Short mmCIF file of C-alpha atoms (C1' of nucleotides) in Angstrom, two decimals:
data_model
loop_
_atom_site.label_atom_id
_atom_site.label_comp_id
_atom_site.label_asym_id
_atom_site.label_seq_id
_atom_site.Cartn_x
_atom_site.Cartn_y
_atom_site.Cartn_z
CA MET A 1 2.84 16.91 -19.55
CA GLN A 2 4.86 19.72 -19.68
CA LYS A 3 6.12 22.50 -17.21
CA PRO A 4 4.46 25.54 -16.12
CA LYS A 5 5.43 28.67 -18.11
CA THR A 6 4.27 31.28 -15.88
CA ARG A 7 3.98 31.96 -12.07
CA ARG A 8 0.10 31.13 -11.80
CA GLY A 9 0.65 27.85 -13.79
CA GLU A 10 3.57 26.99 -11.17
CA GLU A 11 1.08 27.65 -8.33
CA ARG A 12 -1.85 25.65 -9.61
CA ARG A 13 0.53 22.96 -10.31
CA ASP A 14 1.59 23.09 -6.88
CA ALA A 15 -1.81 23.30 -5.34
CA ILE A 16 -2.57 19.93 -6.98
CA VAL A 17 0.37 18.16 -6.16
CA HIS A 18 -0.14 19.49 -2.39
CA ALA A 19 -3.70 18.41 -2.07
CA ALA A 20 -2.92 14.96 -3.81
CA ALA A 21 -0.05 14.34 -1.29
CA LYS A 22 -2.11 15.03 1.51
CA LEU A 23 -5.27 12.82 0.24
CA ILE A 24 -2.90 9.89 -0.87
CA TYR A 25 -1.02 10.03 2.72
CA GLU A 26 -4.76 9.44 4.16
CA ARG A 27 -6.23 7.07 2.10
CA GLY A 28 -3.50 5.63 -0.51
CA LEU A 29 -2.59 6.02 -4.12
CA ARG A 30 -5.36 3.48 -5.21
CA GLY A 31 -7.79 4.76 -2.49
CA THR A 32 -7.46 8.32 -4.07
CA SER A 33 -9.46 9.27 -7.02
CA LEU A 34 -8.43 12.24 -9.44
CA GLU A 35 -11.61 13.49 -8.52
CA ASP A 36 -11.19 13.75 -4.92
CA ILE A 37 -7.82 15.18 -5.48
CA LEU A 38 -8.84 18.01 -8.05
CA ARG A 39 -12.05 18.92 -5.65
CA ALA A 40 -9.51 19.39 -2.78
CA ALA A 41 -7.25 21.44 -4.76
CA ASP A 42 -10.23 23.51 -6.61
CA ALA A 43 -8.88 22.71 -10.02
CA GLY A 44 -10.43 21.06 -12.98
CA LYS A 45 -9.18 17.87 -14.92
CA SER A 46 -7.98 19.79 -17.91
CA GLN A 47 -5.29 21.74 -15.52
CA MET A 48 -3.96 18.36 -14.12
CA TYR A 49 -3.47 16.60 -17.44
CA HIS A 50 -1.76 20.15 -18.70
CA TYR A 51 0.74 19.53 -16.26
CA PHE A 52 0.84 15.86 -16.04
CA SER A 53 0.32 12.87 -18.17
CA SER A 54 -1.69 10.56 -15.99
CA LYS A 55 -2.23 9.70 -12.80
CA ASP A 56 0.94 7.85 -12.33
CA ASP A 57 2.62 10.62 -13.56
CA LEU A 58 1.05 12.54 -10.57
CA ALA A 59 1.86 10.24 -8.20
CA ALA A 60 5.80 10.11 -9.21
CA ALA A 61 5.56 13.99 -8.24
CA VAL A 62 3.85 13.23 -5.01
CA LEU A 63 6.87 10.80 -4.12
CA GLU A 64 9.31 13.92 -4.80
CA HIS A 65 7.26 16.25 -2.93
CA GLN A 66 7.17 13.83 0.20
CA LEU A 67 10.88 13.03 -0.29
CA ALA A 68 11.70 16.91 -0.62
CA GLN A 69 9.68 17.26 2.62
CA VAL A 70 11.69 14.85 4.46
CA LEU A 71 14.84 15.85 3.36
CA GLY A 72 13.74 19.19 4.07
CA GLN A 73 12.85 18.72 7.61
CA GLN A 74 15.97 16.25 7.89
CA GLN A 75 18.14 19.44 6.75
CA GLN A 76 17.24 21.19 9.98
CA PHE A 77 19.24 18.86 12.10
CA ARG A 78 23.06 18.47 12.28
CA LEU A 79 22.94 14.57 11.70
CA GLU A 80 26.63 14.20 11.93
CA THR A 81 26.54 15.37 15.73
CA TRP A 82 24.96 12.74 18.31
CA SER A 83 22.61 15.87 19.81
CA GLY A 84 21.45 16.18 16.22
CA LEU A 85 20.98 12.50 15.29
CA ARG A 86 19.05 12.35 18.49
CA ALA A 87 17.06 15.32 17.78
CA TRP A 88 16.13 13.77 14.30
CA PHE A 89 14.91 10.59 15.61
CA ASP A 90 12.64 12.79 18.39
CA ALA A 91 11.26 14.58 15.89
CA LEU A 92 10.39 11.71 13.86
CA LEU A 93 8.79 10.03 16.74
CA GLU A 94 6.85 13.31 17.13
CA GLY A 95 5.37 13.65 13.63
CA GLN A 96 4.32 9.98 13.49
CA LYS A 97 2.20 10.88 16.77
CA ALA A 98 1.05 14.18 15.27
CA ARG A 99 -0.05 12.38 11.86
CA GLU A 100 -2.05 9.78 13.81
CA LEU A 101 0.43 6.99 13.44
CA ARG A 102 -0.54 7.13 9.38
CA GLY A 103 3.04 5.88 8.56
CA CYS A 104 6.06 7.61 6.87
CA PRO A 105 4.71 9.78 3.98
CA VAL A 106 7.56 8.24 1.47
CA GLY A 107 7.47 4.74 2.95
CA SER A 108 3.84 4.04 2.81
CA LEU A 109 3.43 5.72 -0.81
CA ALA A 110 6.52 3.49 -2.21
CA VAL A 111 4.75 0.28 -0.94
CA GLU A 112 1.89 0.46 -2.79
CA MET A 113 3.73 2.19 -6.17
CA SER A 114 6.39 -0.67 -6.04
CA ALA A 115 3.60 -2.99 -6.76
CA THR A 116 2.18 -1.08 -9.45
CA SER A 117 4.28 -0.37 -12.76
CA GLU A 118 8.01 -1.00 -13.55
CA GLU A 119 8.14 2.70 -14.31
CA LEU A 120 6.98 3.84 -10.89
CA LYS A 121 9.16 1.15 -9.01
CA ALA A 122 12.03 2.68 -10.72
CA ARG A 123 11.21 6.05 -9.20
CA VAL A 124 10.79 4.90 -5.75
CA ALA A 125 14.33 3.14 -5.78
CA ASP A 126 15.71 6.18 -7.08
CA ALA A 127 13.89 8.19 -4.45
CA PHE A 128 15.02 5.70 -1.23
CA LEU A 129 18.69 5.70 -2.56
CA ARG A 130 18.69 9.14 -2.69
CA TRP A 131 17.34 9.62 1.13
CA GLN A 132 19.87 6.89 1.81
CA SER A 133 22.63 8.78 0.47
CA THR A 134 22.32 11.59 2.32
CA LEU A 135 22.28 9.53 5.69
CA GLU A 136 25.51 8.06 4.22
CA GLN A 137 26.77 11.42 3.89
CA ALA A 138 25.91 12.36 7.52
CA PHE A 139 27.56 9.32 8.69
CA GLU A 140 30.77 9.53 6.52
CA LYS A 141 31.19 12.77 8.26
CA MET A 142 31.08 11.16 11.54
CA ARG A 143 33.67 8.75 10.70
CA SER A 144 35.88 11.34 9.30
CA ARG A 145 35.71 13.22 12.52
CA GLY A 146 36.52 10.38 14.68
CA LEU A 147 32.92 10.20 16.28
CA ILE A 148 32.53 6.57 14.99
CA GLU A 149 34.79 3.71 14.45
CA THR A 150 33.66 0.51 12.80
CA ASP A 151 34.15 -1.90 10.13
CA ALA A 152 30.70 -1.06 8.54
CA THR A 153 30.59 1.17 5.82
CA PRO A 154 28.64 4.72 5.76
CA ALA A 155 26.47 2.99 3.18
CA GLU A 156 25.90 0.02 5.45
CA LEU A 157 25.00 2.38 8.49
CA ALA A 158 22.37 4.60 6.09
CA GLN A 159 21.06 1.43 5.11
CA THR A 160 20.27 -0.36 8.59
CA THR A 161 19.43 2.83 9.96
CA LEU A 162 16.52 3.49 7.36
CA ALA A 163 15.39 0.14 7.76
CA ALA A 164 15.17 0.97 11.50
CA ILE A 165 13.04 3.81 10.75
CA GLN A 166 11.22 2.40 8.13
CA GLY A 167 10.46 -0.87 10.04
CA GLY A 168 9.29 1.63 13.23
CA TYR A 169 6.93 3.40 11.21
CA LEU A 170 5.51 0.28 9.82
CA LEU A 171 5.16 -1.55 12.82
CA SER A 172 3.80 1.38 14.95
CA THR A 173 1.18 2.15 12.21
CA ALA A 174 0.22 -1.51 12.01
CA GLU A 175 -0.22 -1.97 15.60
CA GLN A 176 -1.71 1.53 16.10
CA ASP A 177 1.18 2.19 18.85
CA LEU A 178 3.53 4.64 18.95
CA GLN A 179 6.16 2.33 21.19
CA PRO A 180 7.66 -0.20 18.61
CA MET A 181 8.79 2.91 16.65
CA ALA A 182 9.93 4.50 19.82
CA ARG A 183 11.87 1.22 20.65
CA SER A 184 13.35 0.80 16.77
CA LEU A 185 14.45 4.10 16.85
CA LYS A 186 16.05 3.74 20.39
CA LEU A 187 18.01 0.74 19.47
CA ALA A 188 19.44 2.16 16.06
CA TYR A 189 20.68 5.13 17.96
CA THR A 190 22.23 3.14 20.57
CA HIS A 191 23.59 0.76 17.99
CA LEU A 192 25.23 3.86 16.39
CA ARG A 193 26.47 5.06 19.79
CA SER A 194 28.24 1.73 20.43
CA LEU A 195 30.23 2.60 17.61
CA ILE A 196 31.91 5.27 19.45
CA PRO A 197 35.86 4.83 19.69
CA LYS A 198 36.93 3.01 22.63
CA PRO A 199 39.47 5.94 24.52
CA SER A 200 42.94 4.40 24.52
CA PRO A 201 44.21 4.16 28.02
CA MET B 1 -21.26 -14.48 4.55
CA GLN B 2 -21.24 -17.49 6.08
CA LYS B 3 -19.00 -20.66 6.74
CA PRO B 4 -18.87 -23.45 4.41
CA LYS B 5 -20.91 -26.31 5.48
CA THR B 6 -19.81 -28.82 2.86
CA ARG B 7 -16.49 -30.27 2.23
CA ARG B 8 -16.97 -28.83 -1.41
CA GLY B 9 -17.70 -25.59 -0.15
CA GLU B 10 -14.90 -25.10 1.99
CA GLU B 11 -12.59 -26.21 -0.59
CA ARG B 12 -13.86 -23.68 -2.88
CA ARG B 13 -13.22 -20.86 -0.14
CA ASP B 14 -10.07 -22.18 0.26
CA ALA B 15 -9.37 -21.65 -3.83
CA ILE B 16 -10.77 -18.09 -3.56
CA VAL B 17 -8.48 -17.13 -0.74
CA HIS B 18 -5.74 -18.80 -2.21
CA ALA B 19 -6.00 -17.03 -5.46
CA ALA B 20 -7.10 -13.39 -3.99
CA ALA B 21 -3.46 -14.03 -1.95
CA LYS B 22 -1.59 -14.73 -4.67
CA LEU B 23 -2.90 -11.84 -7.02
CA ILE B 24 -3.09 -9.08 -3.96
CA TYR B 25 0.52 -9.79 -2.94
CA GLU B 26 1.67 -9.13 -6.38
CA ARG B 27 -0.44 -6.35 -7.44
CA GLY B 28 -1.86 -4.70 -4.13
CA LEU B 29 -5.39 -5.00 -2.59
CA ARG B 30 -6.67 -2.11 -4.59
CA GLY B 31 -5.02 -2.86 -7.46
CA THR B 32 -6.82 -6.32 -7.59
CA SER B 33 -10.06 -6.28 -8.95
CA LEU B 34 -12.74 -8.99 -7.55
CA GLU B 35 -12.94 -10.24 -11.41
CA ASP B 36 -9.50 -11.10 -11.81
CA ILE B 37 -9.51 -13.13 -8.20
CA LEU B 38 -12.84 -15.28 -9.39
CA ARG B 39 -11.18 -15.91 -13.19
CA ALA B 40 -8.06 -17.04 -11.21
CA ALA B 41 -9.87 -18.89 -8.55
CA ASP B 42 -12.45 -20.26 -11.47
CA ALA B 43 -15.08 -19.03 -9.75
CA GLY B 44 -18.11 -16.69 -9.78
CA LYS B 45 -19.34 -13.89 -8.07
CA SER B 46 -22.16 -15.52 -6.50
CA GLN B 47 -19.48 -17.80 -5.17
CA MET B 48 -17.43 -15.36 -3.27
CA TYR B 49 -20.59 -13.76 -2.08
CA HIS B 50 -21.71 -16.88 -0.34
CA TYR B 51 -18.82 -16.74 1.67
CA PHE B 52 -17.57 -13.01 2.24
CA SER B 53 -19.59 -10.35 2.79
CA SER B 54 -17.49 -8.13 0.85
CA LYS B 55 -14.08 -7.49 -0.95
CA ASP B 56 -12.71 -6.11 2.79
CA ASP B 57 -14.01 -9.13 4.17
CA LEU B 58 -12.44 -11.00 1.95
CA ALA B 59 -9.31 -9.09 2.37
CA ALA B 60 -9.41 -10.00 6.16
CA ALA B 61 -9.28 -13.75 5.30
CA VAL B 62 -6.49 -13.29 2.97
CA LEU B 63 -4.67 -11.53 5.91
CA GLU B 64 -5.45 -14.20 8.13
CA HIS B 65 -4.10 -16.96 5.26
CA GLN B 66 -0.94 -14.63 5.18
CA LEU B 67 -0.19 -14.42 8.64
CA ALA B 68 -0.73 -18.10 8.88
CA GLN B 69 1.79 -19.02 5.98
CA VAL B 70 4.35 -16.86 7.83
CA LEU B 71 3.45 -18.55 11.29
CA GLY B 72 3.57 -21.73 9.79
CA GLN B 73 7.05 -21.61 8.28
CA GLN B 74 8.41 -19.96 11.27
CA GLN B 75 7.05 -23.06 13.70
CA GLN B 76 9.74 -25.06 11.57
CA PHE B 77 12.32 -23.03 13.48
CA ARG B 78 13.28 -23.38 17.02
CA LEU B 79 13.52 -19.81 17.66
CA GLU B 80 14.60 -20.00 21.01
CA THR B 81 18.00 -21.59 19.70
CA TRP B 82 20.33 -19.51 18.57
CA SER B 83 20.83 -21.81 15.31
CA GLY B 84 17.10 -21.94 14.55
CA LEU B 85 16.88 -17.98 14.82
CA ARG B 86 19.78 -17.84 12.46
CA ALA B 87 18.29 -20.27 10.18
CA TRP B 88 14.65 -18.20 10.17
CA PHE B 89 16.36 -15.16 9.46
CA ASP B 90 18.06 -17.11 6.58
CA ALA B 91 14.87 -18.49 5.55
CA LEU B 92 13.15 -15.19 5.38
CA LEU B 93 15.81 -13.72 3.34
CA GLU B 94 15.74 -16.43 0.71
CA GLY B 95 11.81 -16.13 0.67
CA GLN B 96 12.35 -12.31 -0.12
CA LYS B 97 14.71 -13.23 -2.75
CA ALA B 98 12.78 -16.25 -4.24
CA ARG B 99 9.41 -14.14 -4.48
CA GLU B 100 11.33 -11.34 -6.38
CA LEU B 101 11.71 -8.39 -3.71
CA ARG B 102 8.31 -8.18 -3.45
CA GLY B 103 8.18 -7.71 0.15
CA CYS B 104 6.53 -9.24 3.48
CA PRO B 105 3.14 -10.87 2.31
CA VAL B 106 1.93 -9.70 5.73
CA GLY B 107 3.41 -6.26 6.10
CA SER B 108 2.93 -4.77 2.45
CA LEU B 109 -0.93 -5.88 2.80
CA ALA B 110 -0.76 -4.09 6.34
CA VAL B 111 0.24 -0.95 4.96
CA GLU B 112 -2.61 -0.88 2.46
CA MET B 113 -5.01 -2.01 4.79
CA SER B 114 -4.58 0.45 7.57
CA ALA B 115 -5.03 3.19 5.13
CA THR B 116 -8.32 1.74 4.41
CA SER B 117 -11.25 1.26 7.05
CA GLU B 118 -11.49 1.48 10.79
CA GLU B 119 -12.24 -2.45 10.67
CA LEU B 120 -9.42 -3.55 8.45
CA LYS B 121 -6.92 -1.24 10.55
CA ALA B 122 -8.00 -3.28 13.75
CA ARG B 123 -7.69 -6.31 11.78
CA VAL B 124 -4.17 -5.65 10.97
CA ALA B 125 -3.50 -4.46 14.54
CA ASP B 126 -4.38 -8.04 15.49
CA ALA B 127 -2.64 -9.86 13.29
CA PHE B 128 0.26 -7.93 14.09
CA LEU B 129 -0.11 -8.51 17.83
CA ARG B 130 -0.22 -12.08 17.44
CA TRP B 131 2.81 -12.25 15.30
CA GLN B 132 4.83 -10.33 17.83
CA SER B 133 3.62 -12.58 20.55
CA THR B 134 4.85 -15.76 19.40
CA LEU B 135 8.14 -14.12 18.76
CA GLU B 136 7.60 -12.93 22.36
CA GLN B 137 7.43 -16.50 23.66
CA ALA B 138 10.65 -17.58 21.95
CA PHE B 139 12.43 -14.58 23.36
CA GLU B 140 11.11 -15.37 26.98
CA LYS B 141 11.97 -19.25 26.69
CA MET B 142 15.63 -17.71 25.68
CA ARG B 143 15.77 -15.45 28.73
CA SER B 144 14.58 -18.35 31.14
CA ARG B 145 16.95 -20.71 29.66
CA GLY B 146 19.58 -18.09 30.32
CA LEU B 147 20.47 -17.71 26.73
CA ILE B 148 19.93 -13.73 26.97
CA GLU B 149 20.26 -11.63 29.87
CA THR B 150 19.09 -7.74 29.50
CA ASP B 151 16.77 -5.22 31.08
CA ALA B 152 14.95 -5.22 27.70
CA THR B 153 11.60 -7.44 28.03
CA PRO B 154 10.77 -10.18 25.63
CA ALA B 155 8.14 -8.15 24.32
CA GLU B 156 10.75 -5.36 23.59
CA LEU B 157 12.95 -7.67 21.81
CA ALA B 158 10.09 -9.01 19.82
CA GLN B 159 8.84 -5.62 18.71
CA THR B 160 12.45 -4.43 17.82
CA THR B 161 13.13 -7.70 16.24
CA LEU B 162 9.95 -7.58 13.92
CA ALA B 163 10.74 -4.05 13.07
CA ALA B 164 14.11 -5.06 11.86
CA ILE B 165 12.37 -7.62 9.80
CA GLN B 166 9.70 -5.32 8.15
CA GLY B 167 12.10 -2.67 7.93
CA GLY B 168 14.57 -5.05 6.14
CA TYR B 169 11.54 -6.12 3.93
CA LEU B 170 10.43 -2.39 3.10
CA LEU B 171 13.77 -1.24 2.22
CA SER B 172 15.01 -4.28 0.02
CA THR B 173 11.68 -3.82 -1.75
CA ALA B 174 11.71 -0.26 -2.52
CA GLU B 175 15.32 -0.09 -3.51
CA GLN B 176 14.95 -3.54 -5.53
CA ASP B 177 18.05 -5.13 -3.59
CA LEU B 178 18.29 -7.86 -1.37
CA GLN B 179 20.80 -6.03 0.43
CA PRO B 180 19.29 -3.93 3.02
CA MET B 181 17.21 -6.73 4.32
CA ALA B 182 20.31 -9.00 4.78
CA ARG B 183 22.34 -6.15 6.71
CA SER B 184 18.84 -5.24 8.62
CA LEU B 185 18.63 -9.19 9.96
CA LYS B 186 22.19 -9.45 10.31
CA LEU B 187 21.87 -6.24 12.61
CA ALA B 188 19.20 -7.71 14.57
CA TYR B 189 20.79 -11.00 14.90
CA THR B 190 24.00 -9.25 16.08
CA HIS B 191 22.06 -7.35 18.93
CA LEU B 192 20.59 -10.33 20.05
CA ARG B 193 23.84 -12.26 20.32
CA SER B 194 25.04 -9.07 22.28
CA LEU B 195 22.62 -10.31 24.89
CA ILE B 196 24.19 -13.61 25.65
CA PRO B 197 25.41 -13.32 29.38
CA LYS B 198 28.77 -12.62 30.26
CA PRO B 199 30.79 -15.68 31.62
CA SER B 200 31.24 -14.67 35.30
CA PRO B 201 35.26 -15.21 35.69
"C1'" DG C 1 -36.11 -41.19 -5.07
"C1'" DC C 2 -37.25 -37.31 -2.42
"C1'" DT C 3 -36.49 -33.50 0.02
"C1'" DA C 4 -33.94 -29.35 1.84
"C1'" DC C 5 -30.48 -26.74 1.94
"C1'" DA C 6 -25.74 -25.48 0.35
"C1'" DT C 7 -23.78 -24.26 -3.78
"C1'" DT C 8 -23.47 -21.95 -8.46
"C1'" DG C 9 -23.80 -19.55 -13.16
"C1'" DG C 10 -24.86 -15.36 -15.23
"C1'" DA C 11 -27.27 -11.39 -16.63
"C1'" DC C 12 -27.43 -7.09 -14.82
"C1'" DC C 13 -27.17 -2.49 -12.07
"C1'" DG C 14 -25.72 2.17 -10.76
"C1'" DA C 15 -21.78 4.59 -9.66
"C1'" DG C 16 -17.20 6.07 -10.03
"C1'" DC C 17 -12.91 5.60 -12.23
"C1'" DG C 18 -9.06 7.64 -15.62
"C1'" DG C 19 -8.82 9.78 -19.96
"C1'" DT C 20 -10.16 13.21 -24.20
"C1'" DA C 21 -12.06 16.85 -26.47
"C1'" DC C 22 -12.66 21.51 -27.41
"C1'" DA C 23 -13.66 25.78 -26.89
"C1'" DA C 24 -13.32 29.64 -23.54
"C1'" DT C 25 -10.55 32.61 -21.09
"C1'" DT C 26 -6.70 34.86 -19.47
"C1'" DG C 27 -2.53 37.48 -19.12
"C1'" DA C 28 2.32 39.13 -20.62
"C1'" DG C 29 5.07 41.00 -24.27
"C1'" DC C 30 4.98 44.19 -27.72
"C1'" DG D 1 -5.17 47.11 -27.25
"C1'" DC D 2 -3.45 43.26 -29.85
"C1'" DT D 3 -1.38 38.86 -30.54
"C1'" DC D 4 -0.96 34.34 -29.15
"C1'" DA D 5 0.35 30.87 -26.35
"C1'" DA D 6 -0.71 29.35 -21.51
"C1'" DT D 7 -4.51 28.25 -19.04
"C1'" DT D 8 -8.83 26.85 -17.80
"C1'" DG D 9 -14.23 24.81 -17.51
"C1'" DT D 10 -17.01 21.74 -18.82
"C1'" DA D 11 -19.22 17.93 -20.81
"C1'" DC D 12 -18.75 13.93 -22.29
"C1'" DC D 13 -16.46 8.71 -23.12
"C1'" DG D 14 -15.91 3.78 -22.34
"C1'" DC D 15 -14.77 0.96 -18.93
"C1'" DT D 16 -14.39 -1.48 -14.86
"C1'" DC D 17 -15.58 -1.43 -10.35
"C1'" DG D 18 -18.08 -3.64 -6.47
"C1'" DG D 19 -22.40 -5.62 -5.31
"C1'" DT D 20 -27.15 -7.78 -6.49
"C1'" DC D 21 -30.52 -10.76 -7.88
"C1'" DC D 22 -32.76 -15.22 -8.97
"C1'" DA D 23 -33.38 -19.11 -10.94
"C1'" DA D 24 -30.77 -23.31 -11.93
"C1'" DT D 25 -27.85 -27.23 -10.29
"C1'" DG D 26 -25.94 -30.28 -6.99
"C1'" DT D 27 -25.84 -33.31 -2.77
"C1'" DA D 28 -26.24 -35.13 2.14
"C1'" DG D 29 -29.31 -38.04 4.35
"C1'" DC D 30 -33.51 -39.96 5.17
#
DNA sequence: GCTACATTGGACCGAGCGGTACAATTGAGC
DNA sequence: GCTCAATTGTACCGCTCGGTCCAATGTAGC
């Protein structure tokens, strides 16, 4: 409903979002009740409805939180270098293994939210486009530095790379096997490497 | 609970599964109540519980139904030929457009089911592996006919192709734009084409 | 047309859901 | 230490959910 106006309020709001993110990631959005979340956050209903207007509103905040987590981790890598890109892919794979093949914290939430209201659908689209745009910037840097050379636009590369990531997550979660994701990421990496300009003889 | 033992029973069971598949595809599994489904199928609760032991049991039947639909359509194409493969990709894209970017009938259900019980998770894995195996067979045919030549196993090609499809679906649904799926499928196709053996000079 | 079983209608249930109301409590700034 | 807005505890609400029960009805095969 409204933003926290004190330090303490902010911390409580964050605690609710954190607990919600964790539970929703594990059980899905519809599979997680407000009461579960509030119990986990050690908060009461009045607190939640003080900061969020509805469960959907909280869900939107959780989506933002998850995206921020992903982008935060991503920022630790210099994606515009080959070694950075590879390290990032490796980290995604490690994360998926560590989280027991439960899927992408943003992607799986997005699927469920897109099947709900128009409002949430729009929020999901916005979140994904922002994610895509961070990749686009990295590929644009690579292009301008001569690391890659292709007719494909950076936007196109960002889309196909993100699709490979999401497809990898989904298949690896569905089949309960890390391999499909490993292979999908490897293919995406190999494809990008194939765009390295040929040395002119 | 038990299988239909008459013609009429079978039709009613099918009607329930059909209605469930449609609504669940539109609103998600948890977002669809039994009462919604039964109203749409013009059936009563006792009918549903006569043929299914629970909502999860019905969900498993819906997954089977959706997979059968997908494999049925797929069978109309000769995937082991380049033109057939391309036509299939085009058809997937057309379907996603026609269904208003709502995603893969199997994939989106799989995401939600995997976040639920262990039982459903196992069913999802089985379904996906069966889908994957049909692709694997097609690629194996291509390989044995000399259409492709690669170190990658048919199983590996099937996995990466399926991942590209699912990633394309997910991104296109999330961003509410057909383009990411179009590009993801195009990339998958191009990659497979790159495996055409070089004519020995 | 009898019989045995498959099928169906519909009332009912307890639990849990998202959401509301309101009074009590806290604490920052003066 | 007063004041007043920010924050919190708690009881409550109406509704919908998945699931149960059992009597009524249809019907295939004899």
